[in-house]
Short mmCIF file of C-alpha atoms in Angstrom, two decimals:
data_model
loop_
_atom_site.label_atom_id
_atom_site.label_comp_id
_atom_site.label_asym_id
_atom_site.label_seq_id
_atom_site.Cartn_x
_atom_site.Cartn_y
_atom_site.Cartn_z
CA MET E 1 46.40 22.90 152.87
CA THR E 2 45.14 19.52 151.67
CA GLN E 3 45.31 17.39 154.79
CA LYS E 4 42.76 16.45 156.26
CA HIS E 5 42.17 16.74 160.31
CA THR E 6 42.38 14.44 162.44
CA VAL E 7 39.01 14.72 163.64
CA LYS E 8 37.05 14.38 160.61
CA ALA E 9 34.15 16.25 161.66
CA TYR E 10 36.41 19.32 162.04
CA ASP E 11 36.63 19.19 158.39
CA ASP E 12 32.84 18.82 157.71
CA ASP E 13 32.31 22.24 159.64
CA LEU E 14 34.46 23.84 157.88
CA LYS E 15 33.23 22.82 154.68
CA ARG E 16 29.96 23.77 155.48
CA LEU E 17 31.51 27.25 156.75
CA GLY E 18 32.67 27.67 152.62
CA THR E 19 30.01 26.28 151.72
CA MET E 20 27.51 28.85 153.54
CA VAL E 21 29.87 31.73 152.47
CA VAL E 22 29.75 31.08 148.52
CA GLN E 23 25.44 30.69 149.21
CA MET E 24 25.22 33.79 150.50
CA GLY E 25 27.75 35.40 148.13
CA GLY E 26 25.63 33.88 145.32
CA MET E 27 22.44 35.61 147.16
CA ALA E 28 24.58 38.75 146.96
CA GLU E 29 25.39 38.49 143.13
CA SER E 30 22.02 37.80 142.75
CA GLN E 31 20.30 40.50 144.08
CA PHE E 32 22.72 42.88 142.64
CA ALA E 33 22.30 41.64 138.85
CA ALA E 34 18.55 41.90 139.62
CA ALA E 35 18.84 45.07 141.04
CA ILE E 36 20.53 46.64 137.85
CA GLU E 37 18.34 44.38 135.62
CA ALA E 38 15.08 46.30 136.84
CA LEU E 39 16.74 49.34 137.13
CA VAL E 40 17.61 49.23 133.13
CA LYS E 41 14.44 47.65 132.30
CA ARG E 42 12.77 50.19 134.64
CA ASP E 43 10.69 46.67 136.17
CA SER E 44 9.07 47.46 138.99
CA ASP E 45 7.99 44.35 140.15
CA LYS E 46 11.84 42.92 140.05
CA ALA E 47 12.80 46.24 142.07
CA SER E 48 10.11 45.28 144.73
CA THR E 49 11.32 41.12 144.30
CA VAL E 50 14.58 43.03 144.91
CA VAL E 51 13.69 44.80 147.98
CA GLN E 52 11.91 41.97 150.21
CA GLY E 53 14.95 39.19 149.18
CA ASP E 54 17.36 41.20 151.08
CA ALA E 55 15.69 39.47 154.30
CA LYS E 56 16.69 36.58 153.34
CA VAL E 57 20.56 37.41 153.21
CA ASP E 58 20.30 39.29 156.37
CA VAL E 59 18.88 35.18 157.69
CA LEU E 60 21.56 33.35 155.97
CA ARG E 61 24.23 35.85 157.53
CA ASN E 62 22.97 35.45 160.70
CA GLN E 63 23.08 31.68 160.70
CA LEU E 64 26.71 32.22 159.30
CA ASP E 65 28.09 34.40 162.17
CA GLU E 66 26.39 31.45 164.23
CA PHE E 67 27.78 28.62 163.47
CA ALA E 68 31.38 30.71 163.51
CA ILE E 69 30.46 31.75 166.58
CA ASP E 70 30.63 27.85 167.22
CA LEU E 71 33.64 27.00 165.35
CA LEU E 72 35.80 29.36 167.18
CA ALA E 73 34.44 28.52 171.31
CA LEU E 74 34.32 24.54 170.27
CA ARG E 75 37.24 23.97 167.87
CA GLN E 76 39.49 26.42 169.00
CA PRO E 77 41.03 27.00 165.94
CA MET E 78 44.45 27.68 165.16
CA ALA E 79 46.77 29.43 161.86
CA LEU E 80 44.97 28.96 158.73
CA ASP E 81 41.77 27.41 160.40
CA LEU E 82 42.01 30.60 162.40
CA ARG E 83 42.14 33.07 159.73
CA VAL E 84 39.61 30.83 157.71
CA ILE E 85 36.99 31.02 160.05
CA VAL E 86 37.90 35.16 161.35
CA SER E 87 37.79 36.12 157.29
CA ALA E 88 34.58 34.10 157.15
CA LEU E 89 32.89 35.94 159.41
CA ARG E 90 33.84 39.31 157.94
CA ILE E 91 33.12 38.45 154.51
CA SER E 92 29.65 37.57 155.29
CA SER E 93 30.03 41.39 157.09
CA GLU E 94 30.88 42.83 153.88
CA LEU E 95 28.26 40.51 151.68
CA GLU E 96 25.33 41.86 154.23
CA ARG E 97 26.76 45.46 153.40
CA ILE E 98 26.80 44.75 149.31
CA GLY E 99 23.06 43.37 149.81
CA ASP E 100 22.08 46.34 151.44
CA TYR E 101 23.15 48.40 148.94
CA ALA E 102 21.49 46.01 146.09
CA LYS E 103 18.18 46.64 147.78
CA ASN E 104 18.49 50.33 148.02
CA VAL E 105 19.32 50.78 144.36
CA ALA E 106 16.62 48.40 144.37
CA LYS E 107 14.36 51.20 146.18
CA ARG E 108 15.29 53.99 143.92
CA SER E 109 14.63 52.66 140.45
CA LEU E 110 11.17 51.97 142.08
CA VAL E 111 10.97 55.63 142.22
CA LEU E 112 12.94 56.64 138.92
CA ASN E 113 10.32 54.84 137.31
CA GLN E 114 8.14 57.51 138.40
CA SER E 115 9.99 60.30 136.04
CA PRO E 116 11.35 59.99 132.30
CA VAL E 117 14.44 57.93 131.70
CA VAL E 118 17.50 60.61 132.14
CA ARG E 119 20.02 59.94 129.42
CA PRO E 120 23.62 58.71 131.45
CA VAL E 121 21.64 55.77 132.35
CA SER E 122 23.50 53.69 130.03
CA ALA E 123 26.50 54.73 131.95
CA VAL E 124 25.43 52.94 135.49
CA PRO E 125 24.87 49.49 133.74
CA ARG E 126 28.38 49.85 132.56
CA MET E 127 29.81 50.92 135.54
CA ALA E 128 27.59 47.76 137.06
CA SER E 129 29.19 45.15 134.80
CA LEU E 130 32.94 45.94 136.05
CA VAL E 131 31.97 45.77 139.56
CA GLN E 132 29.56 42.32 138.68
CA ALA E 133 32.73 40.78 137.23
CA MET E 134 35.15 41.64 140.27
CA PHE E 135 32.72 40.24 142.24
CA LYS E 136 32.78 37.05 140.19
CA ASP E 137 36.34 36.80 139.92
CA THR E 138 36.40 37.16 144.29
CA LEU E 139 33.65 34.73 144.94
CA ASP E 140 36.02 32.40 142.50
CA ALA E 141 38.73 33.42 144.32
CA TYR E 142 37.06 32.05 147.80
CA ILE E 143 36.19 29.30 146.22
CA SER E 144 39.42 28.07 144.64
CA HIS E 145 41.26 29.34 147.71
CA ASP E 146 43.22 31.74 145.15
CA ALA E 147 44.89 34.50 146.97
CA ALA E 148 46.38 35.79 143.59
CA LYS E 149 43.36 36.17 141.91
CA ALA E 150 42.25 38.26 144.20
CA GLU E 151 44.65 40.75 144.55
CA ALA E 152 44.01 41.06 140.36
CA VAL E 153 40.86 42.68 142.24
CA LEU E 154 42.31 44.78 143.84
CA LEU E 155 43.97 46.82 141.65
CA ARG E 156 40.43 47.29 139.37
CA ASP E 157 38.56 48.79 142.00
CA GLU E 158 40.08 52.32 140.02
CA GLU E 159 38.79 51.78 137.74
CA VAL E 160 35.30 51.91 138.96
CA ASP E 161 36.07 55.03 140.50
CA ASP E 162 36.57 56.79 137.72
CA MET E 163 34.14 55.61 135.89
CA TYR E 164 31.83 57.13 138.83
CA ASN E 165 34.12 60.21 139.25
CA SER E 166 32.79 60.98 135.62
CA LEU E 167 29.38 59.84 136.19
CA PHE E 168 29.37 62.34 138.47
CA ARG E 169 30.68 65.11 136.90
CA GLU E 170 28.06 64.67 133.71
CA LEU E 171 24.80 64.18 135.97
CA LEU E 172 26.03 67.29 137.77
CA THR E 173 25.88 69.27 133.96
CA TYR E 174 22.24 67.96 133.12
CA MET E 175 21.14 68.83 137.30
CA MET E 176 22.16 72.34 135.66
CA GLU E 177 21.37 72.54 132.38
CA ASP E 178 17.51 71.11 133.17
CA PRO E 179 17.16 71.29 136.88
CA ARG E 180 13.29 69.70 136.15
CA SER E 181 15.43 66.44 136.49
CA ILE E 182 17.15 66.80 139.79
CA THR E 183 15.42 64.22 141.76
CA ALA E 184 16.15 61.69 139.05
CA CYS E 185 19.37 62.64 138.99
CA THR E 186 20.01 62.89 142.59
CA HIS E 187 18.89 59.05 142.87
CA LEU E 188 20.58 58.25 139.72
CA LEU E 189 23.88 59.69 141.54
CA PHE E 190 22.90 57.72 144.58
CA ILE E 191 22.47 54.38 142.45
CA ALA E 192 26.31 54.40 141.09
CA LYS E 193 27.34 55.44 144.49
CA ASN E 194 25.89 52.48 145.74
CA ILE E 195 27.25 50.19 142.96
CA GLU E 196 31.09 51.86 143.55
CA ARG E 197 30.78 50.87 147.11
CA ILE E 198 29.60 47.40 146.59
CA GLY E 199 33.08 48.04 144.64
CA ASP E 200 34.78 48.98 147.91
CA HIS E 201 33.30 46.26 149.82
CA THR E 202 34.21 43.26 147.09
CA THR E 203 37.74 44.78 146.94
CA ASN E 204 37.66 44.15 151.16
CA ILE E 205 36.61 41.11 150.60
CA ALA E 206 39.46 40.12 148.46
CA GLU E 207 41.64 40.97 150.99
CA LEU E 208 40.43 39.11 153.43
CA ILE E 209 40.69 36.29 151.17
CA VAL E 210 44.30 36.90 150.83
CA TYR E 211 44.67 37.25 153.99
CA ALA E 212 43.39 33.57 154.78
CA VAL E 213 45.31 32.29 152.34
CA ARG E 214 48.55 33.98 153.10
CA GLY E 215 48.25 35.02 156.63
CA GLN E 216 49.05 39.11 155.68
CA ILE E 217 46.43 41.31 154.57
CA PRO E 218 47.74 42.88 151.56
CA LYS E 219 49.23 46.10 151.32
CA ASP E 220 47.58 49.31 150.51
CA GLU E 221 49.35 49.81 147.90
CA ARG E 222 46.63 49.69 145.13
CA PRO E 223 45.67 53.11 143.02
CA LYS E 224 43.17 54.92 143.73
CA GLY E 225 41.07 57.22 141.95
CA GLU E 226 40.37 61.33 142.53
CA ASN E 227 37.57 61.58 144.44
CA ALA E 228 35.20 63.95 142.52
CA ASP E 229 32.26 64.40 144.06
CA ILE E 230 34.90 65.86 147.37
CA ALA E 231 36.76 67.69 144.96
CA VAL E 232 34.03 69.62 143.50
CA LEU E 233 32.69 70.88 146.95
CA ASP E 234 36.25 71.87 147.70
CA LYS E 235 35.41 74.22 144.55
CA MET D 1 63.52 26.08 157.61
CA GLN D 2 64.17 28.82 160.36
CA ASN D 3 66.98 28.37 162.57
CA GLY D 4 65.71 29.34 166.47
CA TYR D 5 68.45 32.05 166.97
CA SER D 6 66.46 34.53 168.51
CA THR D 7 65.36 37.43 166.31
CA SER D 8 63.85 40.03 169.31
CA ASN D 9 66.30 42.36 171.12
CA ALA D 10 65.20 40.79 174.83
CA PRO D 11 69.00 39.36 176.15
CA VAL D 12 69.24 35.83 175.63
CA LYS D 13 69.72 33.57 179.00
CA MET D 14 70.35 30.08 177.50
CA SER D 15 71.24 28.77 174.00
CA ALA D 16 71.61 25.60 172.45
CA ARG D 17 73.82 25.20 169.48
CA LYS D 18 73.77 21.98 167.12
CA VAL D 19 72.43 20.06 170.09
CA ASP D 20 72.42 16.07 169.39
CA VAL D 21 70.87 14.41 172.32
CA PHE D 22 71.05 10.29 171.71
CA TYR D 23 69.98 7.97 173.94
CA GLY D 24 72.07 5.00 173.05
CA ASP D 25 72.33 4.34 169.80
CA LYS D 26 68.90 5.94 169.15
CA GLN D 27 68.83 9.82 168.42
CA ALA D 28 66.34 11.88 170.18
CA LEU D 29 67.86 15.15 168.67
CA LYS D 30 69.32 16.55 165.93
CA GLY D 31 70.76 19.47 165.61
CA ILE D 32 69.13 21.87 168.10
CA ASP D 33 70.18 25.50 167.59
CA LEU D 34 67.85 27.40 170.27
CA ASP D 35 68.11 30.70 172.12
CA VAL D 36 65.93 31.15 175.39
CA PRO D 37 65.09 34.92 175.58
CA ALA D 38 65.47 36.49 178.85
CA ARG D 39 62.66 37.27 181.26
CA SER D 40 60.25 35.72 178.82
CA VAL D 41 58.27 32.57 179.07
CA THR D 42 59.48 29.74 175.86
CA ALA D 43 56.80 27.34 175.37
CA LEU D 44 58.22 23.79 173.57
CA ILE D 45 55.71 22.34 171.68
CA GLY D 46 55.21 19.01 169.47
CA PRO D 47 53.63 15.70 169.17
CA SER D 48 54.98 12.59 171.74
CA GLY D 49 58.13 11.77 171.63
CA CYS D 50 59.76 14.72 169.41
CA GLY D 51 62.62 15.46 171.97
CA LYS D 52 60.83 18.24 173.36
CA SER D 53 61.18 17.16 177.60
CA THR D 54 64.74 15.79 175.85
CA PHE D 55 65.36 19.69 175.10
CA LEU D 56 64.00 21.08 177.88
CA ARG D 57 66.02 18.43 180.58
CA SER D 58 69.22 18.97 178.47
CA LEU D 59 69.51 22.44 180.05
CA ASN D 60 69.98 21.52 183.56
CA ARG D 61 71.50 18.31 182.45
CA MET D 62 68.20 15.91 184.24
CA ASN D 63 69.71 13.89 181.41
CA ASP D 64 72.95 12.60 183.14
CA THR D 65 70.80 10.47 185.70
CA VAL D 66 69.51 8.94 182.17
CA ARG D 67 72.02 5.64 181.79
CA GLY D 68 72.65 5.65 177.83
CA CYS D 69 72.19 9.34 177.41
CA ARG D 70 74.81 11.07 175.85
CA VAL D 71 74.67 15.08 174.78
CA GLN D 72 76.55 16.65 172.34
CA GLY D 73 76.91 20.22 170.72
CA GLU D 74 77.39 23.43 173.88
CA ILE D 75 74.42 24.69 175.49
CA LYS D 76 74.93 27.51 177.49
CA LEU D 77 74.14 29.58 180.88
CA ASP D 78 74.69 33.42 179.91
CA THR D 79 78.08 32.40 179.23
CA LEU D 80 78.52 29.04 181.36
CA ASP D 81 78.95 26.26 179.16
CA VAL D 82 76.16 23.91 180.92
CA TYR D 83 78.68 20.59 179.98
CA ASP D 84 81.79 21.60 180.92
CA ASN D 85 83.23 18.49 183.23
CA SER D 86 84.11 22.11 185.89
CA VAL D 87 80.22 22.60 186.15
CA ASP D 88 78.55 21.65 190.02
CA VAL D 89 75.43 20.40 188.85
CA VAL D 90 73.69 20.56 192.08
CA GLN D 91 74.80 24.51 191.55
CA LEU D 92 73.60 24.58 188.22
CA ARG D 93 70.36 23.05 189.02
CA ALA D 94 69.63 25.76 191.14
CA ARG D 95 70.43 28.12 188.79
CA VAL D 96 67.97 26.08 186.48
CA GLY D 97 65.02 25.15 188.91
CA MET D 98 62.59 22.45 187.44
CA VAL D 99 58.81 21.81 188.09
CA PHE D 100 57.04 18.52 186.82
CA GLN D 101 54.58 17.08 185.50
CA LYS D 102 53.00 15.61 188.66
CA PRO D 103 53.43 17.54 191.40
CA ASN D 104 55.97 15.89 193.34
CA PRO D 105 56.65 17.42 197.22
CA PHE D 106 58.28 15.52 199.97
CA PRO D 107 56.40 13.81 202.50
CA LYS D 108 57.18 16.69 204.87
CA SER D 109 55.42 19.70 205.66
CA ILE D 110 54.85 22.81 203.80
CA TYR D 111 57.17 24.56 205.57
CA GLU D 112 60.10 22.64 205.13
CA ASN D 113 59.35 21.54 201.42
CA VAL D 114 60.10 25.30 200.94
CA ALA D 115 63.02 25.04 203.36
CA TYR D 116 64.65 22.45 202.00
CA GLY D 117 66.54 23.45 199.41
CA PRO D 118 68.13 26.90 201.24
CA ARG D 119 68.63 24.86 203.78
CA ILE D 120 71.88 22.57 201.71
CA HIS D 121 72.52 25.26 199.61
CA GLY D 122 73.03 27.42 202.73
CA LEU D 123 70.96 30.33 201.77
CA ALA D 124 69.85 31.36 205.59
CA GLU D 125 71.87 31.66 208.65
CA SER D 126 69.48 32.15 210.80
CA ARG D 127 66.02 30.23 211.56
CA GLU D 128 64.80 33.77 210.99
CA GLU D 129 66.55 34.37 207.23
CA LEU D 130 64.78 30.74 206.33
CA ASP D 131 61.35 31.63 207.69
CA ALA D 132 61.31 35.15 205.58
CA ILE D 133 62.59 32.92 202.78
CA VAL D 134 59.60 30.54 202.53
CA GLU D 135 57.53 32.94 203.40
CA LYS D 136 58.64 35.18 199.92
CA SER D 137 58.54 31.81 198.21
CA LEU D 138 54.73 30.97 199.12
CA LYS D 139 53.96 34.56 198.52
CA GLN D 140 55.87 34.24 194.83
CA ALA D 141 53.94 31.16 193.97
CA GLY D 142 50.87 32.64 195.59
CA LEU D 143 50.24 30.03 197.91
CA TRP D 144 50.77 31.90 201.39
CA LYS D 145 47.45 33.09 202.00
CA GLU D 146 46.29 29.94 201.38
CA VAL D 147 48.50 27.66 203.75
CA GLY D 148 50.26 30.94 205.95
CA ASP D 149 48.89 29.50 208.78
CA ARG D 150 48.96 25.86 208.35
CA LEU D 151 53.00 25.58 207.51
CA ALA D 152 53.47 22.57 210.24
CA GLU D 153 50.82 20.58 208.01
CA GLY D 154 52.02 17.78 205.45
CA GLY D 155 53.15 19.45 201.98
CA THR D 156 50.34 16.30 200.83
CA GLY D 157 47.48 16.77 201.93
CA LEU D 158 47.45 19.52 199.68
CA SER D 159 45.02 20.14 196.54
CA GLY D 160 46.80 18.91 193.55
CA GLY D 161 47.40 22.33 192.27
CA GLN D 162 48.31 23.56 195.29
CA GLN D 163 50.83 20.63 195.67
CA GLN D 164 52.08 22.19 191.86
CA ARG D 165 51.91 25.45 193.53
CA LEU D 166 54.10 24.12 196.36
CA CYS D 167 56.55 22.64 193.70
CA ILE D 168 56.86 25.88 191.78
CA ALA D 169 57.44 27.84 195.96
CA ARG D 170 60.41 24.90 196.37
CA ALA D 171 61.87 25.27 193.28
CA LEU D 172 61.58 29.51 193.22
CA ALA D 173 63.18 29.22 196.88
CA VAL D 174 66.47 28.37 196.15
CA SER D 175 66.81 31.72 193.49
CA PRO D 176 67.15 30.62 190.10
CA GLU D 177 67.58 31.99 187.40
CA VAL D 178 65.65 29.80 184.78
CA ILE D 179 62.70 27.60 185.96
CA LEU D 180 61.78 24.21 183.37
CA MET D 181 58.90 23.09 183.24
CA ASP D 182 57.16 20.10 182.08
CA GLU D 183 54.17 20.07 181.22
CA PRO D 184 53.54 21.47 184.84
CA CYS D 185 49.79 21.39 184.11
CA SER D 186 48.80 17.93 182.43
CA ALA D 187 47.71 16.79 186.51
CA LEU D 188 45.70 19.58 187.00
CA ASP D 189 42.25 20.60 186.55
CA PRO D 190 40.74 24.16 184.44
CA ILE D 191 41.19 26.70 187.93
CA ALA D 192 44.13 25.09 189.15
CA THR D 193 45.89 25.10 185.72
CA ALA D 194 44.01 28.78 185.08
CA HIS D 195 46.47 29.77 189.10
CA ILE D 196 49.14 27.93 187.55
CA GLU D 197 49.39 30.26 184.43
CA GLU D 198 48.54 33.23 185.81
CA LEU D 199 51.40 33.06 188.43
CA ILE D 200 54.03 32.08 185.12
CA ASP D 201 52.36 34.91 183.41
CA GLU D 202 54.15 37.02 186.82
CA LEU D 203 57.07 35.21 187.28
CA ARG D 204 58.47 35.77 183.70
CA GLU D 205 59.00 39.63 185.41
CA GLU D 206 62.00 37.93 187.37
CA TYR D 207 62.72 34.57 185.66
CA THR D 208 62.94 32.88 182.45
CA ILE D 209 60.78 30.17 182.12
CA VAL D 210 61.11 27.16 179.19
CA ILE D 211 57.81 25.16 179.34
CA VAL D 212 57.03 22.01 178.11
CA THR D 213 53.10 21.34 176.93
CA HIS D 214 50.63 19.43 175.42
CA SER D 215 48.18 22.16 175.15
CA MET D 216 48.81 24.33 172.41
CA GLN D 217 45.69 26.27 173.73
CA GLN D 218 48.44 26.72 176.62
CA ALA D 219 51.36 27.62 174.98
CA ALA D 220 49.27 30.09 173.35
CA ARG D 221 48.25 31.35 176.91
CA VAL D 222 51.29 32.12 178.71
CA SER D 223 54.13 31.80 176.27
CA GLN D 224 56.30 34.95 173.77
CA ARG D 225 58.12 32.32 172.09
CA THR D 226 57.43 29.32 170.51
CA ALA D 227 59.07 26.72 169.45
CA PHE D 228 58.19 23.18 167.88
CA PHE D 229 60.03 20.18 167.12
CA HIS D 230 59.02 16.72 165.30
CA LEU D 231 61.03 13.68 164.73
CA GLY D 232 63.66 15.42 166.72
CA ILE D 233 64.46 18.29 164.91
CA LEU D 234 63.46 21.72 165.33
CA VAL D 235 61.29 22.56 163.12
CA GLU D 236 59.75 25.97 163.52
CA THR D 237 60.48 29.05 166.31
CA GLY D 238 59.33 32.38 166.40
CA ASP D 239 57.18 35.08 167.97
CA THR D 240 54.08 33.03 169.83
CA LYS D 241 51.23 35.33 167.94
CA THR D 242 53.55 34.12 164.43
CA ILE D 243 53.11 30.73 165.19
CA PHE D 244 49.49 30.37 166.30
CA THR D 245 48.34 32.57 163.25
CA ASN D 246 50.58 32.17 160.72
CA PRO D 247 53.71 29.37 161.17
CA SER D 248 55.63 29.08 158.08
CA ASP D 249 56.27 25.42 157.91
CA GLU D 250 53.32 22.99 157.07
CA ARG D 251 54.49 20.81 159.37
CA THR D 252 53.99 23.11 161.91
CA GLN D 253 50.29 24.28 160.65
CA GLY D 254 49.86 20.21 160.95
CA TYR D 255 49.90 20.08 164.20
CA ILE D 256 48.46 23.13 165.50
CA THR D 257 45.38 22.80 163.41
CA GLY D 258 45.02 19.25 164.69
CA ARG D 259 45.95 17.43 161.39
CA PHE D 260 48.49 15.48 162.62
CA GLY D 261 50.23 14.09 166.13
#
């Protein structure tokens, strides 16, 4: 809504809240990118920086939540304003989780750097760049209040799931071939799972954007990939 | 524009169809279609001068007393055509009671304030019956505990919130079916307001309530249906929850989020 509030400070507050979400999103985005880079380049210094950097995301998260709660208490928002504030609160916790997963990727890459290179490490960055593209579009959709763009992101999660599933099978094969690679492959598997989870949290954010703009959570009818790790366990 | 027909399954207690109200040459309401569901609270909101009080007052013909006021269209209470020539306005207002913005007790005792209505309508045959009506009404209005032992004292000596509950007890004493409230809390402090809101919530089990309020939070707290008026038209009506989380009309959104009005 382009119309301004009668009370100008309210507009300023909402703008500030939006800026905090974008700032936190940017932070999570660069943490994630740095974690993947550290993994690919076997750069332990970079990985350590990511591990330490997560605290900053958490600090911003707390500031954002506090500010959103202040707005709820002091402005008693309604309709669009209410949805924007509530979704900001929820997006902040999704971003915080994404930050945690990035940190975990970095931690595991520190361990991986102490063992020889595992072959499918190349599939991991491919999967990561897919999730990074989804994440970028989601942030763009947030900035431009673009529900259609956010909805488009929802459809792309299936591809991530598929990639994760094929990676899962591939890694199992390696472990069977060469038991010495089990430690490294397991870490890689968890890294892939973390990336897949970041994709899930990204789609949650995309859903919240659709909710904030349109007032309705999108119906859960998007395609879901099969769950390879569970399917294998069943056999 | 969404029309004002009730979408729920609740029976309709009062209905307005194509209601126009004029004050002299000036048209205050244009083509209002609105259903008031039985045993629930319907809130009328909108900026000053939007016609919400005019609409409220047309429901029990309080506008008849305003010089130059004309009402066109149809307003029904159950099957009764409210503006039919044969309608006894005094009887109508016993069925459709009203509580005003400022508490206005009669300058009489607490007892007499409540007993006045049932007495002139001949609702009690004996002193005992009248006593029982007064007690029941004061209890329903949540005032009995505070004044039960001093019914002979003047009604105007009570606090503002108590006076307003006395006025509600007075309205209840004639066993109305519908209670119209015109900003009943605007002269009260937050605690007294909370008492009235709690009371409204209890009363809706038995009565149909229509409330005009300037406080959006109050409308959200007490009502099940909300109707938004603007410049003499009914812009949007719907479940209160929907109106305050996801209204369909830009004007409703603008008003309830504090962007105009």
